Coordinates of C-alpha atoms in Angstrom, one line a residue:
Chain A
M272 CA 65.4 13.3 -58.7
A273 CA 63.7 14.8 -55.2
D274 CA 60.9 12.7 -53.2
V275 CA 58.3 13.8 -52.6
L276 CA 57.3 11.1 -49.4
T277 CA 60.3 8.5 -48.2
L278 CA 58.6 5.6 -45.6
S279 CA 61.7 4.4 -44.1
A280 CA 62.0 1.1 -41.6
V281 CA 58.2 1.4 -41.1
D282 CA 56.7 -1.5 -38.6
A283 CA 52.6 -1.4 -39.2
Y284 CA 49.8 -3.4 -38.1
Y285 CA 46.3 -4.8 -38.5
G286 CA 45.3 -4.7 -34.6
E287 CA 48.3 -7.1 -33.8
V288 CA 49.0 -8.7 -36.4
Q289 CA 51.8 -6.6 -37.4
V290 CA 51.9 -7.1 -41.1
L291 CA 55.1 -4.4 -42.4
R292 CA 58.3 -4.5 -41.0
G293 CA 61.2 -2.1 -41.5
F294 CA 59.0 -1.7 -45.2
D295 CA 60.9 0.9 -47.4
L296 CA 59.9 3.5 -49.8
S297 CA 60.3 6.5 -51.6
L298 CA 58.8 8.2 -54.7
A299 CA 59.9 10.9 -56.6
K300 CA 58.3 13.6 -57.8
G301 CA 56.2 12.7 -61.0
E302 CA 57.2 9.0 -60.6
V303 CA 54.3 6.4 -61.1
L304 CA 56.0 3.5 -58.7
C305 CA 54.5 0.4 -58.4
L306 CA 54.3 -2.1 -55.9
L307 CA 53.7 -5.5 -56.8
G308 CA 54.0 -8.6 -54.6
R309 CA 51.6 -12.2 -54.0
N310 CA 48.2 -11.7 -51.7
G311 CA 49.2 -10.9 -48.3
A312 CA 52.1 -9.6 -49.1
G313 CA 51.2 -6.0 -47.4
K314 CA 50.6 -3.7 -51.0
T315 CA 46.9 -2.1 -49.4
T316 CA 48.6 -1.8 -45.9
A317 CA 51.7 -0.1 -47.4
L318 CA 49.1 2.6 -48.7
K319 CA 46.6 2.0 -45.2
A320 CA 49.8 3.7 -43.4
I321 CA 50.4 6.1 -45.8
M322 CA 47.3 7.3 -45.2
G323 CA 47.4 6.7 -40.8
L324 CA 45.0 3.8 -41.7
V325 CA 46.7 0.7 -40.0
A326 CA 48.3 1.8 -36.2
V327 CA 52.4 2.8 -37.9
R328 CA 54.1 1.9 -34.7
G329 CA 58.0 2.5 -35.5
G330 CA 59.7 4.2 -38.7
T331 CA 59.0 6.6 -40.0
I332 CA 56.7 8.5 -43.8
M333 CA 58.1 12.0 -44.5
K334 CA 56.3 14.7 -46.3
D335 CA 57.7 17.6 -47.2
G336 CA 59.7 17.6 -44.1
T337 CA 56.3 16.4 -42.6
D338 CA 56.0 12.3 -40.5
L339 CA 53.0 11.4 -41.7
S340 CA 53.0 8.6 -39.0
K341 CA 52.5 11.3 -36.0
L342 CA 48.8 12.6 -37.8
A343 CA 45.6 11.8 -36.9
P344 CA 44.6 10.1 -40.7
H345 CA 42.0 12.7 -40.7
E346 CA 44.9 14.6 -41.3
V347 CA 47.4 13.5 -43.9
P348 CA 44.7 14.3 -46.5
K349 CA 45.0 18.3 -46.0
A350 CA 49.1 17.3 -46.2
G351 CA 48.5 16.9 -50.2
V352 CA 47.6 12.7 -50.4
A353 CA 44.4 11.5 -51.8
Y354 CA 43.5 7.8 -52.1
V355 CA 41.4 5.5 -53.8
P356 CA 40.7 2.8 -52.2
Q357 CA 40.5 -0.9 -53.9
G358 CA 36.8 -1.1 -54.3
R359 CA 36.1 1.8 -54.8
R360 CA 35.2 2.8 -50.7
L361 CA 32.3 5.2 -52.8
F362 CA 30.1 7.5 -50.5
S363 CA 27.8 4.6 -52.5
E364 CA 24.1 6.3 -50.6
L365 CA 25.3 10.5 -51.8
T366 CA 25.4 11.4 -54.6
V367 CA 28.6 11.7 -57.3
A368 CA 28.1 15.5 -56.6
E369 CA 28.1 14.6 -52.5
N370 CA 30.3 12.7 -53.7
L371 CA 33.4 15.4 -55.4
E372 CA 31.9 17.6 -52.6
I373 CA 33.3 15.7 -49.8
G374 CA 37.2 15.1 -51.7
L375 CA 36.6 18.8 -51.8
M376 CA 36.4 19.8 -48.5
A377 CA 39.6 17.5 -47.3
R378 CA 41.7 20.8 -48.2
G379 CA 38.7 23.5 -48.5
K380 CA 39.1 23.3 -52.6
G381 CA 35.8 24.6 -54.4
R382 CA 34.4 25.6 -57.7
V383 CA 38.1 26.0 -60.4
T384 CA 39.2 22.1 -58.4
R385 CA 35.5 20.4 -59.0
E386 CA 35.8 22.3 -63.5
A387 CA 39.1 21.0 -63.8
V388 CA 38.0 16.9 -62.1
L389 CA 34.6 17.2 -64.0
D390 CA 36.8 17.5 -67.3
L391 CA 39.1 14.8 -67.4
F392 CA 36.2 13.0 -66.4
P393 CA 33.0 14.0 -68.8
V394 CA 30.8 11.5 -68.3
L395 CA 30.8 12.1 -63.8
R396 CA 29.3 16.0 -65.2
E397 CA 25.9 13.7 -66.5
R398 CA 25.7 12.0 -63.2
L399 CA 26.3 14.6 -61.2
S400 CA 22.2 13.9 -59.9
Q401 CA 22.4 10.3 -59.0
R402 CA 23.3 8.5 -56.6
S403 CA 26.5 7.1 -56.7
G404 CA 26.4 3.2 -55.8
T405 CA 23.6 3.3 -59.0
L406 CA 27.5 3.6 -61.7
S407 CA 28.6 1.2 -63.5
G408 CA 32.2 0.0 -62.2
G409 CA 33.7 1.9 -65.5
E410 CA 32.2 5.4 -63.7
Q411 CA 32.0 4.7 -60.0
Q412 CA 35.8 3.9 -60.5
M413 CA 36.6 7.2 -62.1
L414 CA 34.3 8.9 -60.3
A415 CA 36.4 7.0 -57.0
M416 CA 39.3 8.3 -59.0
A417 CA 37.5 12.4 -59.2
R418 CA 37.0 12.3 -55.6
A419 CA 40.1 12.3 -55.3
L420 CA 41.5 14.3 -57.0
C421 CA 39.6 16.7 -55.9
I422 CA 41.9 17.9 -52.2
E423 CA 44.6 18.4 -56.2
P424 CA 47.4 15.8 -54.2
D425 CA 50.4 15.8 -55.3
V426 CA 51.1 12.1 -54.1
L427 CA 48.7 9.6 -54.7
L428 CA 47.7 6.7 -54.1
L429 CA 45.7 4.1 -56.3
D430 CA 44.9 0.3 -55.3
E431 CA 44.0 -1.8 -57.8
P432 CA 41.7 0.8 -60.1
T433 CA 41.4 -2.1 -63.2
E434 CA 40.4 -4.8 -61.1
G435 CA 36.9 -6.1 -62.6
L436 CA 36.8 -3.2 -65.4
M437 CA 36.4 -3.5 -69.5
P438 CA 39.9 -3.1 -70.6
S439 CA 38.4 0.2 -73.2
M440 CA 37.9 1.9 -69.2
I441 CA 41.4 0.4 -68.0
A442 CA 42.8 2.1 -71.4
R443 CA 40.9 5.6 -69.4
I444 CA 42.7 4.5 -66.6
R445 CA 46.1 4.0 -67.0
E446 CA 46.3 7.5 -69.9
T447 CA 44.6 9.7 -66.7
V448 CA 47.2 8.1 -64.7
A449 CA 49.6 9.4 -67.7
G450 CA 48.5 12.4 -67.7
L451 CA 48.8 13.7 -64.2
R452 CA 52.8 12.3 -64.8
E453 CA 52.6 15.1 -66.8
R454 CA 51.4 17.4 -64.6
G455 CA 53.7 16.2 -61.2
V456 CA 51.6 13.8 -59.9
S457 CA 53.0 11.3 -57.7
T458 CA 51.2 8.2 -57.7
I459 CA 52.3 5.2 -55.9
L460 CA 49.6 1.6 -57.1
V461 CA 49.5 -1.1 -56.4
E462 CA 48.3 -3.5 -59.0
Q463 CA 48.4 -7.7 -60.6
R464 CA 48.1 -7.2 -63.3
V465 CA 51.4 -7.2 -65.2
D466 CA 51.2 -5.8 -68.4
A467 CA 49.4 -2.4 -66.6
V468 CA 52.4 -2.4 -64.8
L469 CA 54.8 -3.3 -67.3
S470 CA 52.5 -0.1 -69.4
L471 CA 52.4 2.9 -66.8
A472 CA 55.5 2.2 -63.8
D473 CA 58.5 4.6 -64.0
R474 CA 59.8 2.0 -61.3
V475 CA 58.2 -1.5 -59.9
A476 CA 58.6 -2.3 -56.0
F477 CA 58.3 -6.2 -54.9
I478 CA 57.0 -6.5 -52.3
E479 CA 57.0 -10.3 -49.8
N480 CA 56.2 -10.6 -46.2
G481 CA 55.7 -7.3 -45.6
Q482 CA 59.3 -6.1 -46.7
N483 CA 60.1 -4.0 -50.2
R484 CA 62.7 -6.5 -51.1
E485 CA 63.5 -4.1 -54.1
T486 CA 62.8 -1.1 -56.5
V487 CA 64.4 -1.5 -59.3
D488 CA 63.8 0.3 -63.0
V489 CA 60.6 -0.7 -65.6
E490 CA 62.9 -1.7 -68.3
K491 CA 65.1 -4.3 -66.2
V492 CA 61.9 -5.5 -65.3
R493 CA 60.7 -5.8 -69.0
A494 CA 64.1 -7.1 -69.8
D495 CA 64.0 -9.9 -67.1
P496 CA 60.7 -11.8 -67.0
A497 CA 62.5 -14.2 -63.7
Y498 CA 61.6 -10.8 -61.5
V499 CA 58.1 -11.0 -61.7
H500 CA 58.5 -14.7 -62.0
R501 CA 59.8 -14.1 -58.6
Y502 CA 57.6 -12.5 -56.7
V503 CA 54.5 -13.5 -58.0
G504 CA 54.2 -16.6 -59.2
V505 CA 54.0 -15.8 -62.6
G506 CA 55.3 -14.4 -66.3
Chain B
M900 CA -19.6 11.0 -28.9
A901 CA -19.7 9.8 -32.2
F902 CA -17.4 7.5 -33.2
G903 CA -15.6 10.3 -36.1
P904 CA -14.5 12.8 -32.8
Y905 CA -13.1 10.2 -30.9
F906 CA -10.7 9.0 -33.4
L907 CA -10.3 12.2 -34.6
L908 CA -9.0 12.6 -30.3
A909 CA -7.4 8.9 -30.5
S910 CA -5.8 10.4 -33.3
L911 CA -4.7 13.7 -32.1
E912 CA -3.8 12.6 -28.1
G913 CA -1.3 9.3 -30.6
L914 CA -0.2 12.3 -32.2
V915 CA 1.7 14.1 -29.2
T916 CA 2.8 11.0 -29.0
A917 CA 4.4 10.4 -32.0
A918 CA 6.4 14.0 -31.8
V919 CA 7.8 13.5 -29.0
L920 CA 9.4 10.1 -30.0
A921 CA 9.9 10.9 -33.2
L922 CA 12.7 13.3 -31.9
T923 CA 13.2 10.8 -28.8
A924 CA 13.6 8.5 -31.7
L925 CA 15.7 10.4 -33.7
G926 CA 18.9 10.7 -31.3
L927 CA 19.3 7.3 -31.0
S928 CA 19.2 6.6 -34.4
L929 CA 21.9 9.2 -34.9
V930 CA 23.6 8.4 -32.8
F931 CA 23.3 4.7 -33.7
G932 CA 23.3 5.2 -37.6
V933 CA 26.9 7.6 -37.4
M934 CA 28.7 5.2 -34.0
R935 CA 26.7 2.6 -34.5
V936 CA 26.6 2.9 -31.0
V937 CA 23.8 1.3 -29.0
N938 CA 22.7 4.3 -26.6
V939 CA 21.0 2.9 -23.7
A940 CA 21.7 5.2 -21.8
H941 CA 19.0 7.7 -24.5
G942 CA 16.2 7.8 -22.0
E943 CA 18.4 8.4 -19.1
F944 CA 19.6 12.1 -21.5
F945 CA 15.5 12.6 -21.6
M946 CA 15.1 12.5 -18.3
L947 CA 18.0 14.6 -17.6
G948 CA 16.1 16.6 -20.1
A949 CA 13.3 16.7 -18.3
V950 CA 14.6 17.6 -14.5
L951 CA 16.2 20.6 -15.8
A952 CA 13.6 21.7 -17.4
W953 CA 11.1 21.4 -13.9
A954 CA 14.6 23.3 -12.2
V955 CA 15.1 25.6 -15.0
S956 CA 11.5 26.5 -15.1
T957 CA 10.7 27.0 -11.4
A958 CA 13.6 28.8 -11.3
F959 CA 11.7 31.9 -13.2
A960 CA 9.2 34.3 -11.2
G961 CA 6.6 35.6 -13.3
H962 CA 4.8 33.8 -16.5
P963 CA 5.6 30.5 -17.4
S964 CA 6.6 31.0 -20.5
V965 CA 8.9 32.4 -19.4
G966 CA 10.4 29.5 -17.5
F967 CA 9.6 27.2 -20.0
V968 CA 11.7 28.8 -22.7
A969 CA 14.2 29.4 -20.9
A970 CA 14.0 25.5 -20.1
L971 CA 14.1 25.0 -23.9
F972 CA 17.3 26.5 -24.4
V973 CA 19.2 25.4 -21.2
A974 CA 18.5 22.5 -20.5
P975 CA 19.2 21.4 -24.3
L976 CA 22.2 22.5 -23.7
V977 CA 23.4 20.7 -20.4
V978 CA 22.3 17.7 -21.4
G979 CA 24.7 18.2 -24.7
G980 CA 27.2 19.2 -22.7
A981 CA 27.1 16.4 -19.9
A982 CA 26.6 14.0 -23.5
L983 CA 29.4 15.3 -25.2
L984 CA 32.1 15.1 -21.2
S985 CA 30.8 11.2 -21.4
E986 CA 31.7 11.1 -24.6
R987 CA 35.1 11.7 -24.4
L988 CA 35.5 10.4 -20.6
V989 CA 33.9 6.6 -22.0
L990 CA 33.2 6.2 -24.9
R991 CA 36.7 7.7 -27.3
R992 CA 38.2 5.6 -24.7
L993 CA 36.2 2.7 -25.4
G994 CA 37.4 2.8 -29.0
Y995 CA 33.7 3.4 -30.0
D996 CA 33.6 -1.1 -29.9
P997 CA 29.9 -1.0 -30.6
E998 CA 29.6 -4.1 -27.6
A999 CA 31.4 -2.4 -25.0
T1000 CA 29.8 0.4 -25.2
I1001 CA 26.6 -1.5 -24.9
V1002 CA 27.4 -2.2 -21.2
A1003 CA 29.2 1.4 -21.1
T1004 CA 26.3 2.7 -21.7
I1005 CA 23.9 0.5 -19.3
G1006 CA 26.4 2.3 -16.4
M1007 CA 25.5 5.6 -17.7
L1008 CA 22.5 5.3 -17.1
Y1009 CA 22.0 4.3 -13.5
I1010 CA 24.7 6.8 -12.7
I1011 CA 22.8 9.7 -14.6
Q1012 CA 20.1 7.9 -12.8
Q1013 CA 20.7 8.0 -9.3
L1014 CA 23.0 11.3 -9.6
A1015 CA 18.9 12.2 -10.6
L1016 CA 18.0 10.7 -7.4
T1017 CA 21.0 12.0 -5.1
F1018 CA 19.4 15.3 -6.3
Y1019 CA 16.1 16.1 -7.7
G1020 CA 14.5 13.5 -5.3
A1021 CA 11.8 10.8 -6.4
D1022 CA 9.1 12.6 -6.4
A1023 CA 7.5 13.6 -9.6
R1024 CA 7.0 17.2 -10.3
P1025 CA 4.9 19.0 -12.5
V1026 CA 5.8 22.3 -15.4
Q1027 CA 3.3 24.2 -16.0
A1028 CA 2.6 24.7 -19.5
P1029 CA 3.7 28.1 -21.7
F1030 CA 0.3 29.2 -21.9
N1031 CA -3.5 27.3 -21.0
V1032 CA -5.2 27.4 -24.2
R1033 CA -8.1 25.5 -25.4
I1034 CA -8.5 24.6 -29.3
Q1035 CA -12.9 24.6 -29.2
L1036 CA -12.8 22.0 -31.9
P1037 CA -17.2 21.3 -33.3
W1038 CA -17.4 18.5 -30.7
F1039 CA -14.7 18.9 -28.7
G1040 CA -12.2 21.2 -27.4
Y1041 CA -7.7 20.7 -27.2
S1042 CA -4.9 21.7 -25.4
G1043 CA -3.5 24.8 -27.3
Y1044 CA -0.1 23.4 -26.1
K1045 CA -1.2 19.7 -26.9
L1046 CA -1.3 21.3 -30.4
F1047 CA 1.9 23.1 -30.0
V1048 CA 4.1 20.7 -29.6
I1049 CA 3.1 18.6 -32.2
V1050 CA 4.1 21.5 -34.8
A1051 CA 7.4 22.5 -32.3
A1052 CA 8.4 18.6 -33.0
I1053 CA 7.4 19.0 -36.4
V1054 CA 10.3 22.3 -37.3
L1055 CA 13.1 20.4 -35.6
I1056 CA 12.3 17.3 -37.2
L1057 CA 12.3 20.0 -40.8
A1058 CA 16.0 21.9 -39.2
A1059 CA 17.4 18.5 -38.9
W1060 CA 16.2 16.9 -42.2
F1061 CA 17.8 20.5 -43.8
V1062 CA 20.9 20.6 -41.8
L1063 CA 21.1 16.0 -42.2
T1064 CA 20.9 16.7 -46.5
R1065 CA 21.8 20.1 -48.0
T1066 CA 24.1 21.8 -45.5
K1067 CA 27.9 20.2 -45.0
I1068 CA 27.7 19.0 -41.1
G1069 CA 24.9 16.9 -42.5
L1070 CA 26.9 15.9 -45.2
V1071 CA 29.9 14.9 -43.1
M1072 CA 27.4 13.3 -40.7
R1073 CA 26.1 11.1 -44.1
A1074 CA 29.8 9.8 -44.8
T1075 CA 30.5 9.3 -41.8
Q1076 CA 28.0 7.4 -41.0
Y1077 CA 28.7 5.5 -44.5
D1078 CA 32.0 4.3 -45.2
R1079 CA 33.9 5.6 -40.7
E1080 CA 37.4 4.6 -42.7
T1081 CA 37.1 6.1 -46.0
A1082 CA 35.3 9.3 -44.5
Q1083 CA 38.5 9.2 -42.5
A1084 CA 40.8 9.6 -45.4
F1085 CA 38.7 12.7 -46.9
G1086 CA 39.6 14.7 -44.0
I1087 CA 36.9 14.4 -42.0
P1088 CA 37.9 13.6 -38.2
V1089 CA 35.7 10.8 -37.5
D1090 CA 36.0 11.4 -33.6
R1091 CA 35.0 15.2 -33.5
V1092 CA 31.8 14.2 -35.8
Y1093 CA 31.5 11.8 -33.2
A1094 CA 31.7 13.7 -30.3
G1095 CA 28.8 16.0 -32.3
V1096 CA 26.6 12.7 -33.4
F1097 CA 26.4 11.8 -29.4
A1098 CA 25.9 15.2 -28.4
L1099 CA 23.0 16.6 -30.7
G1100 CA 21.6 13.3 -30.3
A1101 CA 20.8 13.9 -26.7
M1102 CA 19.3 17.5 -27.3
L1103 CA 17.1 16.6 -29.3
A1104 CA 15.5 14.0 -26.5
A1105 CA 16.7 16.4 -23.9
V1106 CA 14.3 18.4 -25.7
A1107 CA 11.4 16.4 -26.3
A1108 CA 11.2 15.8 -22.7
V1109 CA 11.5 19.8 -22.6
L1110 CA 8.5 20.1 -24.6
I1111 CA 6.4 16.8 -22.7
V1112 CA 6.8 18.1 -19.4
P1113 CA 4.0 20.7 -19.3
I1114 CA 1.5 17.7 -19.9
Q1115 CA 3.4 14.7 -17.9
Q1116 CA 4.7 15.5 -15.3
A1117 CA 8.8 14.8 -14.4
H1118 CA 10.3 11.8 -12.7
Y1119 CA 13.6 10.4 -12.1
L1120 CA 12.8 7.1 -13.3
M1121 CA 10.6 8.8 -16.3
G1122 CA 13.7 7.7 -18.8
R1123 CA 12.1 4.1 -19.4
D1124 CA 9.7 4.0 -21.3
P1125 CA 11.2 6.4 -24.7
L1126 CA 14.6 4.1 -24.4
L1127 CA 12.2 1.4 -25.1
L1128 CA 9.7 2.7 -27.3
S1129 CA 12.9 4.3 -29.3
F1130 CA 14.9 1.3 -30.4
I1131 CA 10.9 0.5 -31.2
V1132 CA 11.2 2.8 -33.4
V1133 CA 15.1 2.9 -34.3
I1134 CA 14.6 -1.1 -35.1
I1135 CA 11.6 -0.5 -37.6
G1136 CA 12.3 2.7 -39.5
G1137 CA 16.0 1.9 -40.1
L1138 CA 18.9 2.4 -38.8
G1139 CA 20.3 6.4 -39.2
S1140 CA 17.1 7.0 -41.3
L1141 CA 15.6 9.6 -40.8
R1142 CA 12.8 8.6 -43.3
G1143 CA 12.5 5.5 -41.2
T1144 CA 12.0 7.6 -37.6
V1145 CA 9.8 10.0 -39.2
I1146 CA 7.3 6.8 -40.3
A1147 CA 8.0 4.5 -37.6
A1148 CA 7.4 7.4 -35.3
L1149 CA 3.8 8.2 -36.1
L1150 CA 3.3 4.6 -36.8
I1151 CA 3.6 4.0 -33.5
G1152 CA 2.5 7.5 -31.8
L1153 CA -0.8 7.1 -33.5
S1154 CA -1.5 3.3 -33.3
D1155 CA -0.7 3.5 -30.2
G1156 CA -2.9 7.1 -29.4
I1157 CA -6.3 4.1 -31.1
I1158 CA -5.5 1.1 -30.0
S1159 CA -5.1 2.5 -26.7
V1160 CA -8.4 3.8 -26.8
F1161 CA -11.1 1.2 -28.5
F1162 CA -9.8 -1.7 -27.5
S1163 CA -6.1 -1.6 -24.6
P1164 CA -2.9 -0.2 -24.2
T1165 CA -1.3 -3.7 -23.8
L1166 CA -3.0 -4.6 -27.1
A1167 CA -0.6 -1.3 -28.6
K1168 CA 2.2 -2.4 -27.5
M1169 CA 1.6 -6.2 -28.4
L1170 CA 1.6 -4.8 -31.7
A1171 CA 4.0 -2.9 -31.4
T1172 CA 6.6 -5.7 -30.5
G1173 CA 5.2 -7.8 -33.1
L1174 CA 5.9 -6.1 -35.5
V1175 CA 9.8 -5.3 -34.7
A1176 CA 10.1 -9.5 -34.3
M1177 CA 8.8 -8.9 -37.8
V1178 CA 11.3 -6.6 -40.3
L1179 CA 14.0 -8.3 -37.9
V1180 CA 12.7 -11.4 -39.1
F1181 CA 12.8 -10.1 -42.7
R1182 CA 14.1 -7.0 -42.7
P1183 CA 17.0 -6.9 -39.8
Q1184 CA 18.6 -2.7 -41.8
G1185 CA 14.5 -1.7 -40.8
L1186 CA 12.4 -0.9 -44.0
F1187 CA 14.2 2.6 -44.6
G1188 CA 17.8 1.5 -43.3
V1189 CA 20.8 0.9 -45.3
P1190 CA 23.0 -2.1 -44.4
A1191 CA 26.3 -0.9 -42.9
R1192 CA 29.8 -1.7 -44.6

């Protein structure tokens, strides 16, 4: 399958501290690729590098012939990449409708997109005028995903979307990601929950010390728990 | 004069102070709230507005209202342009670092002040009010122009409220204020928002100055008091809170007017400073502010 996003030898920094070192990754169309690794391995930094939110001083991040690392951060979503940050990072003082509007404005989408997104998360339709900071944790995560989907992305970056959620809500998030895969949306998922990774991913990239050590099909990971044990220390 | 009318007169004077203060402080509050930049040069944008108002109004012959209306448009635009330039040349290069920008805006303060001294001079110069109408109340007559200042400030603050809460530009500004990084991840060009907010903040100060120069004279050192009072208002009202800014400006302006008339101006300043200290101790984000992420 053709790759929609390719990271080649990416060096990324927080200030003067190098976090990613020659980081390689490829994402196929309609694929769910999970990044697994210990805390501080560079998983979140990889997503932020794609979004232009950390300094990339080496390598390329190619999407549809465009090197995203050469774009200003605010131009990356216009290239069809949407980001759901760790901890949701909603604009908590803004209403649900205003948060969605921010997502819609990012790529000039309108009412049709908004209705389609609200059909995916009907509970948000009842909360449109509510301040987003007052939503429950699960509803906040839905809104974070809905806001990202308002971009109509073909690449979706999810950073620990199930963190701190009830099992029913985790199942709902998984369903949504699976549904997006059916529609051809490619997803990079940073996830600590190995069960979530194994049930959702097509491939798993094991991240260690700012590098992608290996990317393997999820069946191989299921068949050989040593993978998870080696890179995450559990399993 | 009996207590009632005396109180009314003091309140009207306080309202004029509050109106101009609210506009000036709103500019400071927007810059502080959205950009996290403490703009120590804000008072100088106010002064520049006043000086330009004198320059523009004296350039027009004929009825004073012609020059005043021209100043009302020209002065804020020129001041906004100067702010835009200083944002590009100074603040952006410093990456909007909160500490570095304090030092930089102190430098801007002196540069603007000395430029005004060089090209405008050390004299205080009056600007004629656009009209001289006296509103006769049963107890005393009151300046129609001062009432106009109050109404104009209310209209401008309502316009600012409308832009901030009901338009896409306002939504973008508020999103940037709450979370700069996430705003960027959703296509908001934060640098451009910052430039616009800095210019808008300076323009609000300039408008306030144009409104006040027919009451106070334009002088190259006139930026100090508005800066100090604006900081007091922003600290009490809360970072970037329009509602907080207006309420705090009313509180400070009215108390200044009333306490100054009945007791002493020094007591009014002492109470305002005491209030700031209380807010800083018990509610550092201000009465209506939101802690920053």
